[in-house]
Amino acid sequence: MSPASRPSSSSVSSSLGYRHRHLLGIEGLSADEIGALLDLSESYVAQSRGDSKKTALMRGLTVINLFFETSTRTRTSFELAGKRQGADVINMSVAWSSIKKGETLIDTAMTLNAMHPDVLIVRHPESGAVKLLSEKVNCAVINAGDGSHEHPTQALLDALTIRRRRGGLKGLAVAICGDILHSRVARSNIHLLTALGAEVRVVAPPTLLPAAIEGLGATPFFNMREALEGCDIVMMLRLQTERMHGSYVPSTREYFHFYGLDREKLAAAKPDALIMHPGPMNRGVEIDSEVADDIDRSLIRAQVEMGVAVRMACLDMLTRDLRHNDTQAGAS
Amino acid sequence: MGAASKDNGRTAYHNARLLDPASGLDTLGAVLVEGTRIADLGPRLFNGGVPEGIAKIDCAGACLSPGLIDMRVQLREPGEEHKETIKTAGMAAARGGITAMAALPNTEPAVDDVAGVVYIARRAREAKSVKVYTYGAVTRRLAGKEITEIGLLAEFGARGFTDGVKAVADSQVMRRALSYARAHDQVIIQHPEDPALAQGVMNEGAAATRLGLAGIPAAAEAIMVDRDLRLVELTGGRYHAAHVSTGAALEAIRNAKARGLRVTCDTAPHYFTLSEADVGDYRSFAKVSPPLRAEADREAVAQAVADGTVDAVASDHSPHDQESKRLPFAIAEPGIAGLETLLPLTLALVHGKQMSLLDALACLTWRPAEILKLEAGRLAKGAAADLTIFDPDREWRIDPDKFLSKSKNSPFEDYPVRGQALATVVDGRIIYRAEGFGGLLAEGV
């Protein structure tokens, strides 16, 4: 399959949908821009399910996966996305703990510039670090998660998953449950869902809800059943185990009792409410296995599939000008 | 007791001065108890005489109020049963006119898990005496670091959370506790003393200087209350300052209430009855935590009870055996066995014309009930028949040797008081009756 056979990816109108050099976060993106990325992602779902998953769209382009925090799922998903687009993909893992200095990050950027990458995919444990890096490099940057700030491709893949199941997001009630305080997934999702007209509720013990969350457009709840009342989508977040021993939450047992998703609490949501989780799951902590594995309700596996498609679309969109210029250069 | 539980358990308490501080009721009348509940009450009830088939108790004009609620007691069970048990404290409470008490979790082991809460409830059922509620610990093993399973403990009946006689000192832990407890609508009860400042053994002032004892400044309390009030403002949590002893802390609480914060407080009778002068010549029975304060603070506490700033008066019952008290002042245990003296010492404010009888009773009934979210503390149709019948004027002298409590530690030896419980009724059952009261108890049997 040639790139030209995918109308949405090669049409000029859709490339007008997203006009940024980088993808650093969902905050500030318009509904149209998000819509353009989701539309483009749809075509890559089809490609990934087809006989030939790989094209030469990004042939000759270099993608570097720069991870300052361990990750298997997201890194693999980006790697696969880059390879299916025909790019050269390189993985760089850097232990952040060994280089906790601001200058080092800039040094890293200088080193990378010398390698002439075309897209840099960055995950970093500190909020704002990806943006800092993006200001110092000469290529497009995709934020693969920065601290507790944003994880835009996760929000996009969540939106794509919902849209494919429900036709759209407008008017849906979505409950995001768990460690909102430390979650970049929650922040990106709140921005995206509110931009597309969904009603967002966040539920957590008060110690895991950030101050002034209403300012982002989400309604806070302390009680899971109240939060789930009439919901269309229940998004569970992972709770780091080190936060469960008396500092933020007294115990795993208490957390599961009040905030773990099980059949009983899910009963408050709409009968056809769907369940999502960004993974990896802590079964028995934030989600009951029975619920996580319910093939009629759980979208957790679909989310992983959509992840690759969304990341292919992001790579396509951010290298479009680059490829366009190259084509012109070649023609002249 | 046979009469009270006669027939379908119908008993009329007639010829009583009915006092219900929540509604302001103060009238001569009667109460009809049916089984465990109040079936009817009022000034005209049984005006034409009590019908056949109902047991009659002639209160002979004595006061009948909702059962007294003591929101701060230490029961020493489990762990220190040689000082007190749930059973002996229950007997002491009943004699003091108390129908319900809330126990601190500083037992051995501490009540910091569900098993502890369940244990106290079971032992209280077995004691068949006054109602016993328990607080859960705010932090595991009262160590001030990790918050307990507040939600689960509350589901199993804990009525608030406190580290007992220790302050939750770490500001981050206190912030998280106040915040976390919000989700379960639980109150955090603080022993408001900055531990670093409170390393002395009595109030800092002239008396401590003369005696050569290490002082605890009044500021130790005010600093902790000020900090906590800021955290309440930050978290929106519900906060209760226990046994407040200084004018400065009370002023802060008064202001916080005026600003609409969810803040309450209690004090113990000794803080408005005694002062640092009562430590006298190293009297360890007058050693309490926080310490007895300067006379001006004593007056400020009495004033704060009278003007309603103080929500509840609690005995702060802290039983200790002789071995813990008959020691050099600095190393003696702090605390007073107060269950049997709560009512008369509080009534002193009424006799001293500082407050009305109804307002004083409010601090012992519906106001503490409200803090602990108990369905109690009111005389109302359908309410549990928890009643205290007392003579507000009877004069007597406190004799700690005669306490029913296992421990006799009280500085009020031979102290003259007015007011005494005549009978204590829990769920319609008379669990205490003073000698001579209800001489006609057998009537109607």
Short mmCIF file of N, CA and C in Angstrom, two decimals, chain A residues 204-208 211 222-223 244-255 257-259, chain B residues 113-114 140 145-153 155 172 175-177 179-184:
data_model
loop_
_atom_site.label_atom_id
_atom_site.label_comp_id
_atom_site.label_asym_id
_atom_site.label_seq_id
_atom_site.Cartn_x
_atom_site.Cartn_y
_atom_site.Cartn_z
N ALA A 204 -11.37 10.54 43.76
CA ALA A 204 -10.17 10.07 44.47
C ALA A 204 -10.35 10.39 45.94
N PRO A 205 -9.55 9.75 46.80
CA PRO A 205 -9.53 10.23 48.18
C PRO A 205 -9.01 11.67 48.15
N PRO A 206 -9.45 12.52 49.09
CA PRO A 206 -9.07 13.93 49.04
C PRO A 206 -7.56 14.14 48.99
N THR A 207 -6.80 13.22 49.54
CA THR A 207 -5.34 13.36 49.54
C THR A 207 -4.74 13.16 48.15
N LEU A 208 -5.50 12.61 47.23
CA LEU A 208 -4.99 12.37 45.87
C LEU A 208 -5.70 13.23 44.83
N ALA A 211 -5.43 20.52 44.37
CA ALA A 211 -6.25 21.70 44.67
C ALA A 211 -6.74 22.32 43.37
N PHE A 222 -15.43 12.59 46.13
CA PHE A 222 -14.69 11.73 47.05
C PHE A 222 -15.32 10.34 47.08
N ASN A 223 -16.55 10.27 46.64
CA ASN A 223 -17.30 9.02 46.74
C ASN A 223 -17.46 8.41 45.36
N MET A 244 0.67 4.01 48.94
CA MET A 244 -0.46 3.37 49.62
C MET A 244 -0.18 2.94 51.03
N HIS A 245 0.89 3.42 51.62
CA HIS A 245 1.19 2.92 52.97
C HIS A 245 1.18 4.02 54.00
N GLY A 246 0.10 4.75 54.04
CA GLY A 246 -0.07 5.68 55.14
C GLY A 246 0.23 7.13 54.81
N SER A 247 0.86 7.39 53.68
CA SER A 247 1.12 8.79 53.38
C SER A 247 -0.10 9.41 52.70
N TYR A 248 -0.43 8.92 51.51
CA TYR A 248 -1.61 9.45 50.82
C TYR A 248 -2.86 8.62 51.11
N VAL A 249 -2.65 7.33 51.21
CA VAL A 249 -3.74 6.37 51.40
C VAL A 249 -3.29 5.40 52.49
N PRO A 250 -4.18 5.02 53.42
CA PRO A 250 -3.74 4.18 54.53
C PRO A 250 -3.26 2.80 54.10
N SER A 251 -3.95 2.16 53.19
CA SER A 251 -3.57 0.79 52.83
C SER A 251 -4.21 0.41 51.51
N THR A 252 -3.66 -0.62 50.90
CA THR A 252 -4.21 -1.16 49.66
C THR A 252 -5.64 -1.63 49.89
N ARG A 253 -5.84 -2.28 51.01
CA ARG A 253 -7.16 -2.83 51.34
C ARG A 253 -8.20 -1.72 51.40
N GLU A 254 -7.87 -0.64 52.12
CA GLU A 254 -8.83 0.45 52.24
C GLU A 254 -9.06 1.12 50.88
N TYR A 255 -7.97 1.25 50.11
CA TYR A 255 -8.12 1.89 48.79
C TYR A 255 -9.06 1.08 47.92
N HIS A 257 -11.32 -1.00 48.83
CA HIS A 257 -12.68 -0.98 49.40
C HIS A 257 -13.47 0.24 48.95
N PHE A 258 -12.81 1.40 48.94
CA PHE A 258 -13.54 2.63 48.62
C PHE A 258 -13.37 3.10 47.18
N TYR A 259 -12.24 2.75 46.55
CA TYR A 259 -11.97 3.31 45.21
C TYR A 259 -11.62 2.27 44.15
N ASP B 113 -6.74 -0.33 64.21
CA ASP B 113 -7.23 -1.20 63.14
C ASP B 113 -8.65 -1.65 63.46
N VAL B 114 -9.24 -2.32 62.47
CA VAL B 114 -10.64 -2.72 62.60
C VAL B 114 -10.83 -3.65 63.80
N ARG B 140 -0.88 5.09 62.68
CA ARG B 140 -0.58 3.73 63.14
C ARG B 140 0.30 3.75 64.38
N LYS B 145 3.00 9.09 62.02
CA LYS B 145 3.59 9.07 60.68
C LYS B 145 2.63 8.63 59.57
N GLU B 146 2.06 7.45 59.72
CA GLU B 146 1.20 6.92 58.65
C GLU B 146 -0.25 6.91 59.09
N ILE B 147 -1.13 7.45 58.24
CA ILE B 147 -2.53 7.50 58.65
C ILE B 147 -3.14 6.09 58.64
N THR B 148 -4.10 5.90 59.53
CA THR B 148 -4.75 4.59 59.66
C THR B 148 -5.85 4.43 58.61
N GLU B 149 -6.46 3.27 58.60
CA GLU B 149 -7.55 2.98 57.65
C GLU B 149 -8.82 3.69 58.14
N ILE B 150 -8.81 4.99 58.01
CA ILE B 150 -9.88 5.83 58.56
C ILE B 150 -11.25 5.43 58.02
N GLY B 151 -11.30 5.13 56.74
CA GLY B 151 -12.59 4.76 56.13
C GLY B 151 -13.13 3.46 56.68
N LEU B 152 -12.29 2.45 56.76
CA LEU B 152 -12.74 1.15 57.26
C LEU B 152 -13.08 1.23 58.74
N LEU B 153 -12.24 1.92 59.52
CA LEU B 153 -12.51 2.05 60.95
C LEU B 153 -13.84 2.76 61.17
N GLU B 155 -16.37 2.73 59.10
CA GLU B 155 -17.45 1.79 58.75
C GLU B 155 -17.72 0.81 59.89
N GLN B 172 2.38 17.89 57.74
CA GLN B 172 1.95 17.18 56.53
C GLN B 172 1.02 16.03 56.88
N ARG B 175 -2.26 17.53 57.85
CA ARG B 175 -2.95 18.01 56.65
C ARG B 175 -3.62 16.84 55.93
N ARG B 176 -2.86 15.76 55.76
CA ARG B 176 -3.42 14.62 55.03
C ARG B 176 -4.54 13.96 55.82
N ALA B 177 -4.41 13.90 57.13
CA ALA B 177 -5.47 13.30 57.95
C ALA B 177 -6.76 14.10 57.83
N SER B 179 -7.59 16.08 55.49
CA SER B 179 -8.06 15.98 54.12
C SER B 179 -8.70 14.62 53.87
N TYR B 180 -8.00 13.57 54.23
CA TYR B 180 -8.49 12.21 53.96
C TYR B 180 -9.80 11.94 54.69
N ALA B 181 -9.89 12.39 55.94
CA ALA B 181 -11.08 12.11 56.75
C ALA B 181 -12.33 12.79 56.18
N ARG B 182 -12.13 13.81 55.38
CA ARG B 182 -13.28 14.49 54.76
C ARG B 182 -14.15 13.53 53.96
N ALA B 183 -13.48 12.62 53.26
CA ALA B 183 -14.23 11.69 52.39
C ALA B 183 -15.17 10.82 53.21
N HIS B 184 -14.87 10.67 54.49
CA HIS B 184 -15.70 9.82 55.34
C HIS B 184 -16.41 10.63 56.42
#
